[in-house]
């Protein structure tokens, strides 16, 4: 039985607005849009402020709506560009919000998950002015770990175990029925969804729904000695990429990547990343090194239609972000040296060739761009090195 609650009250509206001073304009001026002959690689003079008790300022999220308009955010700030990253301006820089995820639907309207202090759970916020100010969106007793909005009104909020849906921009939330021990859900549309289920006896099941989550059917069973969860990526329900985690140890994580091009009728294992510290990767026993993926723990993937998929990975023991790609819809996979310092990265690709990477590093957190499928990355923005 579905559980429904309505927590939008007058009190919520009174406490729900957070204000900063600058915004990304809806239309960029001619001078701002004109690319410079040479783009800066420092912090563009923005002097970004970090939230108290979260360490030095660092990147945590990135999203580009097209080739030119994009945003990046971190532990106290949000910045924006209107010329593909050559110039950046401050949108929010008070240190009062630490942004963990953002999803802009237009250049004005977007939702973010952010913390108001290092100790608190995520808060869901909405902006209608490009990120300058935010209104609190009540989510009851739950702090969402992740959000996914299909439109301004229709969206989903995810905790570790539960999925909730809104059809009115967060005024009401309805619990979506998912199988027991579900650890990740991704909706491709209001009807079609995929989920990762951890089995009590060990291993994983990848299940799908074609009726909005009312019923689920098993599509892929994967053996594993441990099952810590995973992630799902894709742009429609027929072409889906699933990351499944094994164990971790010695700064190493074992994981596998599976891909379907026919809505789960057939699956292909793209990566089997067994490690000495993490043990065997989920799935069939495959010789070490036969299906290698980027070293470390995957931190993000970006998928463009039915053609290209990109993965970033890393760990504290590595000096560079690890990167891999397929540009032929999973027929082949190639790992490439990124040349980018850091241990965690978030991706945003706007075409099969062009994409952006927001990197977290102990001393060189920044933003990078590729125009050749990740073969080479160019620095666009860099936070001051930590002491």
CSV table of C-alpha atoms in Angstrom, one decimal:
chain,number,residue,atom,x,y,z
A,1,UNK,CA,0.0,0.0,0.0
A,2,UNK,CA,1.4,3.4,-1.0
A,3,UNK,CA,2.2,5.9,1.7
A,4,UNK,CA,1.4,9.5,0.9
A,5,UNK,CA,2.2,12.5,2.9
A,6,UNK,CA,1.9,16.3,2.3
A,7,UNK,CA,4.4,18.4,4.1
A,8,UNK,CA,4.1,21.7,2.2
A,9,UNK,CA,2.9,24.1,4.9
A,10,UNK,CA,2.9,27.8,5.4
A,11,UNK,CA,5.8,27.3,7.9
A,12,UNK,CA,7.8,25.5,5.2
A,13,UNK,CA,7.3,28.4,2.9
A,14,UNK,CA,8.4,30.9,5.5
A,15,UNK,CA,11.7,29.2,6.2
A,16,UNK,CA,12.4,28.0,2.7
A,17,UNK,CA,14.3,30.8,0.9
A,18,UNK,CA,18.1,31.1,0.9
A,19,UNK,CA,19.6,34.1,-0.8
A,20,UNK,CA,22.9,34.8,-2.5
A,21,UNK,CA,24.1,37.7,-4.7
A,22,UNK,CA,24.8,36.6,-8.3
A,23,UNK,CA,23.1,34.6,-11.0
A,24,UNK,CA,23.8,33.0,-14.3
A,25,UNK,CA,21.9,35.2,-16.8
A,26,UNK,CA,19.3,33.6,-19.0
A,27,UNK,CA,21.0,35.1,-22.0
A,28,UNK,CA,24.7,35.7,-22.0
A,29,UNK,CA,26.0,39.1,-23.2
A,30,UNK,CA,27.9,39.3,-26.4
A,31,UNK,CA,31.2,40.1,-24.6
A,32,UNK,CA,30.7,37.2,-22.2
A,33,UNK,CA,29.8,34.7,-24.9
A,34,UNK,CA,32.9,35.5,-27.1
A,35,UNK,CA,35.6,33.0,-26.3
A,36,UNK,CA,39.0,34.5,-25.3
A,37,UNK,CA,42.1,33.6,-27.3
A,38,UNK,CA,43.4,31.9,-24.2
A,39,UNK,CA,41.3,30.7,-21.3
A,40,UNK,CA,42.4,31.0,-17.7
A,41,UNK,CA,43.2,27.9,-15.7
A,42,UNK,CA,43.1,29.5,-12.2
A,43,UNK,CA,40.1,30.3,-10.0
A,44,UNK,CA,39.2,33.3,-12.3
A,45,UNK,CA,39.5,35.6,-9.3
A,46,UNK,CA,36.3,34.2,-7.6
A,47,UNK,CA,37.8,33.3,-4.2
A,48,UNK,CA,35.3,30.6,-3.5
A,49,UNK,CA,34.2,30.0,0.1
A,50,UNK,CA,34.1,26.5,1.6
A,51,UNK,CA,31.5,25.5,4.2
A,52,UNK,CA,32.8,25.3,7.7
A,53,UNK,CA,34.2,21.9,8.7
A,54,UNK,CA,34.3,20.5,5.1
A,55,UNK,CA,38.0,21.3,4.4
A,56,UNK,CA,39.3,23.3,1.5
A,57,UNK,CA,37.0,24.4,-1.3
A,58,UNK,CA,36.6,21.5,-3.8
A,59,UNK,CA,34.3,20.5,-6.6
A,60,UNK,CA,31.4,18.0,-6.1
A,61,UNK,CA,29.1,18.4,-9.1
A,62,UNK,CA,28.9,19.5,-12.7
A,63,UNK,CA,26.2,19.9,-15.3
A,64,UNK,CA,26.2,21.3,-18.8
A,65,UNK,CA,22.9,22.0,-20.5
A,66,UNK,CA,24.6,22.4,-23.9
A,67,UNK,CA,27.9,23.3,-25.5
A,68,UNK,CA,28.1,26.7,-23.7
A,69,UNK,CA,25.9,26.8,-20.7
A,70,UNK,CA,27.1,25.0,-17.6
A,71,UNK,CA,27.5,25.0,-13.8
A,72,UNK,CA,29.8,23.4,-11.3
A,73,UNK,CA,29.3,23.3,-7.6
A,74,UNK,CA,31.1,22.3,-4.4
A,75,UNK,CA,31.2,22.6,-0.6
A,76,UNK,CA,29.9,26.1,-0.3
A,77,UNK,CA,29.6,27.5,-3.8
A,78,UNK,CA,28.2,27.3,-7.3
A,79,UNK,CA,29.8,28.8,-10.4
A,80,UNK,CA,28.5,29.2,-14.0
A,81,UNK,CA,29.8,29.7,-17.6
A,82,UNK,CA,28.1,30.8,-20.8
A,83,UNK,CA,31.0,30.2,-23.2
A,84,UNK,CA,31.9,26.6,-22.7
A,85,UNK,CA,34.1,27.1,-19.7
A,86,UNK,CA,36.5,29.8,-20.9
A,87,UNK,CA,35.0,32.3,-18.4
A,88,UNK,CA,33.3,31.5,-15.1
A,89,UNK,CA,31.3,33.7,-12.7
A,90,UNK,CA,30.0,33.2,-9.2
A,91,UNK,CA,26.4,32.2,-8.8
A,92,UNK,CA,26.4,31.3,-5.1
A,93,UNK,CA,29.4,31.8,-2.8
A,94,UNK,CA,28.4,32.1,0.8
A,95,UNK,CA,29.7,28.8,2.2
A,96,UNK,CA,26.2,28.1,3.6
A,97,UNK,CA,25.3,25.3,1.2
A,98,UNK,CA,27.4,22.3,0.3
A,99,UNK,CA,26.1,21.0,-3.1
A,100,UNK,CA,26.1,17.3,-3.6
A,101,UNK,CA,23.9,17.0,-6.7
A,102,UNK,CA,22.2,19.4,-9.1
A,103,UNK,CA,19.8,18.9,-11.9
A,104,UNK,CA,18.9,22.0,-13.9
A,105,UNK,CA,16.0,21.5,-16.3
A,106,UNK,CA,16.5,24.9,-18.0
A,107,UNK,CA,18.9,27.7,-17.4
A,108,UNK,CA,16.6,29.1,-14.8
A,109,UNK,CA,14.8,26.1,-13.1
A,110,UNK,CA,16.6,23.4,-11.2
A,111,UNK,CA,16.7,21.2,-8.2
A,112,UNK,CA,19.7,20.6,-5.9
A,113,UNK,CA,20.6,18.4,-3.0
A,114,UNK,CA,22.7,20.3,-0.5
A,115,UNK,CA,23.7,20.2,3.1
A,116,UNK,CA,23.3,23.2,5.4
A,117,UNK,CA,26.0,21.9,7.7
A,118,UNK,CA,28.6,19.1,7.5
A,119,UNK,CA,26.7,17.0,10.1
A,120,UNK,CA,23.2,17.2,8.6
A,121,UNK,CA,21.5,15.1,5.9
A,122,UNK,CA,20.8,16.4,2.4
A,123,UNK,CA,18.1,19.0,1.9
A,124,UNK,CA,16.2,19.3,-1.4
A,125,UNK,CA,16.0,22.8,-2.8
A,126,UNK,CA,14.6,24.4,-5.9
A,127,UNK,CA,15.7,27.5,-7.8
A,128,UNK,CA,13.9,29.4,-10.4
A,129,UNK,CA,16.6,32.0,-11.1
A,130,UNK,CA,19.5,30.0,-12.1
A,131,UNK,CA,20.9,29.2,-8.7
A,132,UNK,CA,20.9,32.6,-7.0
A,133,UNK,CA,18.3,31.7,-4.4
A,134,UNK,CA,16.6,28.6,-3.3
A,135,UNK,CA,13.3,27.4,-1.8
A,136,UNK,CA,13.1,24.5,0.5
A,137,UNK,CA,11.2,21.4,-0.9
A,138,UNK,CA,9.9,19.3,2.0
A,139,UNK,CA,10.7,15.6,1.9
A,140,UNK,CA,9.2,14.5,5.2
A,141,UNK,CA,11.5,12.6,7.5
A,142,UNK,CA,13.8,11.5,4.6
A,143,UNK,CA,17.0,13.0,3.5
A,144,UNK,CA,17.5,12.0,-0.1
A,145,UNK,CA,20.8,10.6,-1.3
A,146,UNK,CA,20.0,11.2,-4.9
A,147,UNK,CA,17.3,12.9,-7.0
A,148,UNK,CA,16.1,12.5,-10.6
A,149,UNK,CA,13.6,14.9,-12.2
A,150,UNK,CA,11.9,14.1,-15.5
A,151,UNK,CA,10.3,17.6,-15.6
A,152,UNK,CA,9.7,20.5,-13.2
A,153,UNK,CA,6.8,18.6,-11.7
A,154,UNK,CA,7.7,14.9,-12.0
A,155,UNK,CA,10.6,13.7,-10.0
A,156,UNK,CA,12.0,11.0,-7.8
A,157,UNK,CA,13.9,11.0,-4.5
A,158,UNK,CA,16.1,8.1,-3.4
A,159,UNK,CA,17.3,7.0,0.0
A,160,UNK,CA,19.5,3.9,0.4
A,161,UNK,CA,16.4,1.6,0.5
A,162,UNK,CA,13.4,3.6,-0.7
A,163,UNK,CA,12.2,5.5,-3.7
A,164,UNK,CA,9.7,8.3,-3.6
A,165,UNK,CA,7.9,10.1,-6.5
A,166,UNK,CA,6.3,13.6,-6.8
A,167,UNK,CA,4.1,14.8,-9.6
A,168,UNK,CA,3.7,18.3,-8.4
A,169,UNK,CA,7.2,19.6,-7.8
A,170,UNK,CA,7.6,18.2,-4.3
A,171,UNK,CA,4.4,19.3,-2.7
A,172,UNK,CA,3.5,15.6,-2.2
A,173,UNK,CA,5.6,12.5,-2.3
A,174,UNK,CA,4.4,8.9,-2.9
A,175,UNK,CA,6.4,5.8,-2.0
A,176,UNK,CA,7.2,3.7,-5.1
A,177,UNK,CA,7.0,0.0,-4.5
A,178,UNK,CA,10.4,-1.6,-5.2
A,179,UNK,CA,11.6,-5.1,-4.4
A,180,UNK,CA,13.1,-5.8,-1.0
A,181,UNK,CA,16.8,-4.9,-0.7
A,182,UNK,CA,16.7,-2.5,-3.6
A,183,UNK,CA,19.9,-0.4,-3.6
A,184,UNK,CA,19.6,1.8,-6.8
A,185,UNK,CA,16.7,2.8,-9.0
A,186,UNK,CA,16.8,4.7,-12.3
A,187,UNK,CA,13.7,5.9,-14.2
A,188,UNK,CA,14.0,6.3,-17.9
A,189,UNK,CA,10.4,7.5,-18.1
A,190,UNK,CA,7.4,7.5,-15.7
A,191,UNK,CA,6.7,4.0,-16.9
A,192,UNK,CA,10.1,2.4,-17.5
A,193,UNK,CA,12.6,1.9,-14.7
A,194,UNK,CA,15.6,-0.3,-13.8
A,195,UNK,CA,16.8,-1.3,-10.3
A,196,UNK,CA,19.7,-3.1,-8.6
A,197,UNK,CA,18.6,-5.6,-5.9
A,198,UNK,CA,21.1,-7.2,-3.4
A,199,UNK,CA,20.2,-10.8,-2.7
A,200,UNK,CA,20.2,-12.0,0.9
A,201,UNK,CA,22.1,-15.2,-0.3
A,202,UNK,CA,24.7,-13.1,-2.0
A,203,UNK,CA,24.9,-11.6,-5.5
A,204,UNK,CA,22.8,-9.2,-7.4
A,205,UNK,CA,19.6,-9.0,-9.5
A,206,UNK,CA,19.0,-6.3,-12.1
A,207,UNK,CA,15.3,-5.9,-12.4
A,208,UNK,CA,13.1,-3.7,-14.6
A,209,UNK,CA,9.6,-2.3,-14.6
A,210,UNK,CA,7.4,-1.1,-17.5
A,211,UNK,CA,4.5,0.0,-15.3
A,212,UNK,CA,6.0,2.8,-13.2
A,213,UNK,CA,7.2,0.4,-10.5
A,214,UNK,CA,4.0,-1.4,-9.8
A,215,UNK,CA,5.7,-4.7,-10.8
A,216,UNK,CA,9.3,-5.8,-11.4
A,217,UNK,CA,10.8,-8.6,-13.4
A,218,UNK,CA,14.3,-10.0,-13.2
A,219,UNK,CA,16.5,-9.3,-16.2
A,220,UNK,CA,20.0,-10.2,-15.0
A,221,UNK,CA,21.4,-12.3,-12.1
A,222,UNK,CA,25.0,-11.8,-11.1
A,223,UNK,CA,27.0,-13.9,-8.7
A,224,UNK,CA,29.1,-12.0,-6.2
A,225,UNK,CA,30.8,-12.8,-2.9
A,226,UNK,CA,29.7,-9.4,-1.5
A,227,UNK,CA,27.1,-7.0,-2.7
A,228,UNK,CA,27.5,-3.4,-1.8
A,229,UNK,CA,25.4,-1.9,-4.5
A,230,UNK,CA,26.0,-0.1,-7.8
A,231,UNK,CA,24.7,2.4,-10.2
A,232,UNK,CA,22.6,2.6,-13.4
A,233,UNK,CA,23.1,4.8,-16.4
A,234,UNK,CA,21.4,5.3,-19.8
A,235,UNK,CA,19.3,7.6,-21.9
A,236,UNK,CA,16.4,5.2,-22.6
A,237,UNK,CA,15.1,1.8,-21.3
A,238,UNK,CA,16.6,-0.3,-24.1
A,239,UNK,CA,20.3,0.9,-23.8
A,240,UNK,CA,21.4,0.5,-20.2
A,241,UNK,CA,24.7,0.4,-18.4
A,242,UNK,CA,25.0,-1.2,-14.9
A,243,UNK,CA,27.9,-0.9,-12.5
A,244,UNK,CA,28.1,-3.5,-9.7
A,245,UNK,CA,30.5,-3.3,-6.8
A,246,UNK,CA,32.6,-6.0,-5.2
A,247,UNK,CA,34.8,-5.6,-2.1
A,248,UNK,CA,37.3,-2.9,-1.3
A,249,UNK,CA,40.7,-3.0,0.3
A,250,UNK,CA,44.2,-1.5,0.0
A,251,UNK,CA,42.6,1.6,-1.8
A,252,UNK,CA,41.3,-0.8,-4.5
A,253,UNK,CA,37.7,-1.7,-5.4
A,254,UNK,CA,36.5,-4.6,-7.5
A,255,UNK,CA,33.6,-3.9,-9.8
A,256,UNK,CA,31.9,-5.0,-13.0
A,257,UNK,CA,30.1,-3.2,-15.8
A,258,UNK,CA,27.3,-4.8,-17.7
A,259,UNK,CA,25.5,-3.4,-20.8
A,260,UNK,CA,22.3,-4.2,-22.7
A,261,UNK,CA,21.2,-2.8,-26.1
A,262,UNK,CA,17.8,-4.6,-26.2
A,263,UNK,CA,16.1,-3.7,-23.0
A,264,UNK,CA,17.6,-6.6,-21.1
A,265,UNK,CA,17.0,-9.5,-23.4
A,266,UNK,CA,20.8,-9.9,-23.7
A,267,UNK,CA,23.6,-8.6,-21.5
A,268,UNK,CA,27.3,-8.2,-22.2
A,269,UNK,CA,29.9,-7.9,-19.5
A,270,UNK,CA,32.1,-4.9,-20.5
A,271,UNK,CA,34.4,-4.7,-17.4
A,272,UNK,CA,35.5,-7.3,-14.8
A,273,UNK,CA,37.9,-5.4,-12.5
A,274,UNK,CA,39.2,-7.9,-10.0
A,275,UNK,CA,41.8,-6.5,-7.6
A,276,UNK,CA,44.2,-7.9,-5.0
A,277,UNK,CA,42.7,-5.7,-2.3
A,278,UNK,CA,39.0,-6.0,-3.3
A,279,UNK,CA,38.9,-9.6,-4.5
A,280,UNK,CA,36.9,-11.0,-7.4
A,281,UNK,CA,34.6,-8.8,-9.4
A,282,UNK,CA,30.9,-9.6,-9.5
A,283,UNK,CA,29.9,-11.9,-12.3
A,284,UNK,CA,31.6,-14.9,-14.0
A,285,UNK,CA,35.2,-15.8,-13.2
A,286,UNK,CA,37.2,-13.9,-15.8
A,287,UNK,CA,41.0,-14.0,-15.9
A,288,UNK,CA,42.5,-10.9,-14.3
A,289,UNK,CA,43.2,-8.2,-16.9
A,290,UNK,CA,41.0,-9.6,-19.6
A,291,UNK,CA,38.3,-7.1,-19.2
A,292,UNK,CA,40.0,-4.2,-17.3
A,293,UNK,CA,38.3,-1.0,-16.3
A,294,UNK,CA,39.7,2.3,-14.9
A,295,UNK,CA,41.5,1.6,-11.7
A,296,UNK,CA,40.0,2.6,-8.3
A,297,UNK,CA,36.3,3.0,-7.5
A,298,UNK,CA,34.1,4.3,-10.3
A,299,UNK,CA,32.8,7.8,-9.3
A,300,UNK,CA,30.6,8.6,-12.3
A,301,UNK,CA,29.5,7.6,-15.8
A,302,UNK,CA,28.1,9.7,-18.7
A,303,UNK,CA,26.2,8.1,-21.5
A,304,UNK,CA,25.3,9.8,-24.8
A,305,UNK,CA,22.5,8.1,-26.7
A,306,UNK,CA,23.3,4.7,-28.1
A,307,UNK,CA,26.9,5.6,-29.1
A,308,UNK,CA,29.2,6.6,-26.3
A,309,UNK,CA,29.7,5.8,-22.6
A,310,UNK,CA,32.4,7.3,-20.3
A,311,UNK,CA,33.6,6.3,-16.9
A,312,UNK,CA,35.7,8.1,-14.3
A,313,UNK,CA,37.3,6.4,-11.3
A,314,UNK,CA,39.9,6.9,-8.7
A,315,UNK,CA,41.2,6.4,-5.2
A,316,UNK,CA,43.2,8.2,-2.6
A,317,UNK,CA,46.2,6.1,-3.5
A,318,UNK,CA,46.3,7.2,-7.1
A,319,UNK,CA,47.8,10.4,-8.5
A,320,UNK,CA,45.4,10.8,-11.4
A,321,UNK,CA,41.8,10.4,-12.2
A,322,UNK,CA,41.3,7.1,-14.1
A,323,UNK,CA,39.2,7.2,-17.3
A,324,UNK,CA,37.7,4.8,-19.8
A,325,UNK,CA,35.3,4.9,-22.7
A,326,UNK,CA,33.3,3.1,-25.3
A,327,UNK,CA,32.4,5.0,-28.5
A,328,UNK,CA,30.7,2.1,-30.3
A,329,UNK,CA,27.9,1.4,-27.8
A,330,UNK,CA,29.8,-1.3,-25.9
A,331,UNK,CA,31.3,-3.2,-28.7
A,332,UNK,CA,34.8,-2.2,-27.4
A,333,UNK,CA,36.1,-0.5,-24.3
A,334,UNK,CA,39.4,1.4,-23.9
A,335,UNK,CA,41.1,2.9,-20.9
A,336,UNK,CA,42.9,6.1,-21.4
A,337,UNK,CA,45.3,8.2,-19.2
A,338,UNK,CA,43.5,11.3,-18.2
A,339,UNK,CA,46.5,13.3,-17.1
A,340,UNK,CA,44.2,15.0,-14.6
A,341,UNK,CA,45.4,15.0,-10.9
A,342,UNK,CA,42.7,13.9,-8.4
A,343,UNK,CA,41.0,11.0,-6.8
A,344,UNK,CA,37.3,11.6,-7.7
A,345,UNK,CA,35.5,13.1,-10.7
A,346,UNK,CA,32.0,13.9,-12.0
A,347,UNK,CA,31.3,13.9,-15.7
A,348,UNK,CA,29.0,15.9,-18.0
A,349,UNK,CA,29.1,15.2,-21.7
A,350,UNK,CA,27.2,17.2,-24.2
A,351,UNK,CA,28.1,15.2,-27.3
A,352,UNK,CA,30.0,12.0,-28.1
A,353,UNK,CA,33.2,14.1,-28.5
A,354,UNK,CA,32.8,16.9,-26.0
A,355,UNK,CA,32.5,16.7,-22.2
A,356,UNK,CA,33.5,18.2,-18.9
A,357,UNK,CA,35.0,16.8,-15.7
A,358,UNK,CA,34.8,18.3,-12.2
A,359,UNK,CA,37.7,16.9,-10.2
A,360,UNK,CA,38.2,16.6,-6.4
A,361,UNK,CA,41.9,16.6,-5.4
A,362,UNK,CA,43.8,17.1,-2.2
A,363,UNK,CA,45.4,20.1,-3.7
A,364,UNK,CA,44.3,20.8,-7.3
A,365,UNK,CA,40.5,20.5,-7.4
A,366,UNK,CA,39.3,21.9,-10.8
A,367,UNK,CA,37.3,21.6,-14.0
A,368,UNK,CA,38.6,20.1,-17.3
A,369,UNK,CA,37.2,19.8,-20.8
A,370,UNK,CA,37.7,17.3,-23.7
A,371,UNK,CA,36.7,17.8,-27.4
A,372,UNK,CA,38.1,14.4,-28.6
A,373,UNK,CA,36.2,11.7,-26.6
A,374,UNK,CA,38.5,12.0,-23.5
A,375,UNK,CA,41.7,11.5,-25.4
A,376,UNK,CA,43.0,14.8,-24.0
A,377,UNK,CA,41.7,17.0,-21.2
A,378,UNK,CA,42.3,20.8,-20.9
A,379,UNK,CA,42.1,22.6,-17.7
A,380,UNK,CA,39.5,25.4,-17.5
A,381,UNK,CA,39.3,26.2,-13.8
A,382,UNK,CA,41.5,25.5,-10.8
A,383,UNK,CA,41.0,26.2,-7.1
A,384,UNK,CA,44.0,27.4,-5.2
A,385,UNK,CA,46.3,24.6,-4.0
A,386,UNK,CA,45.9,23.7,-0.3
A,387,UNK,CA,48.7,24.3,2.1
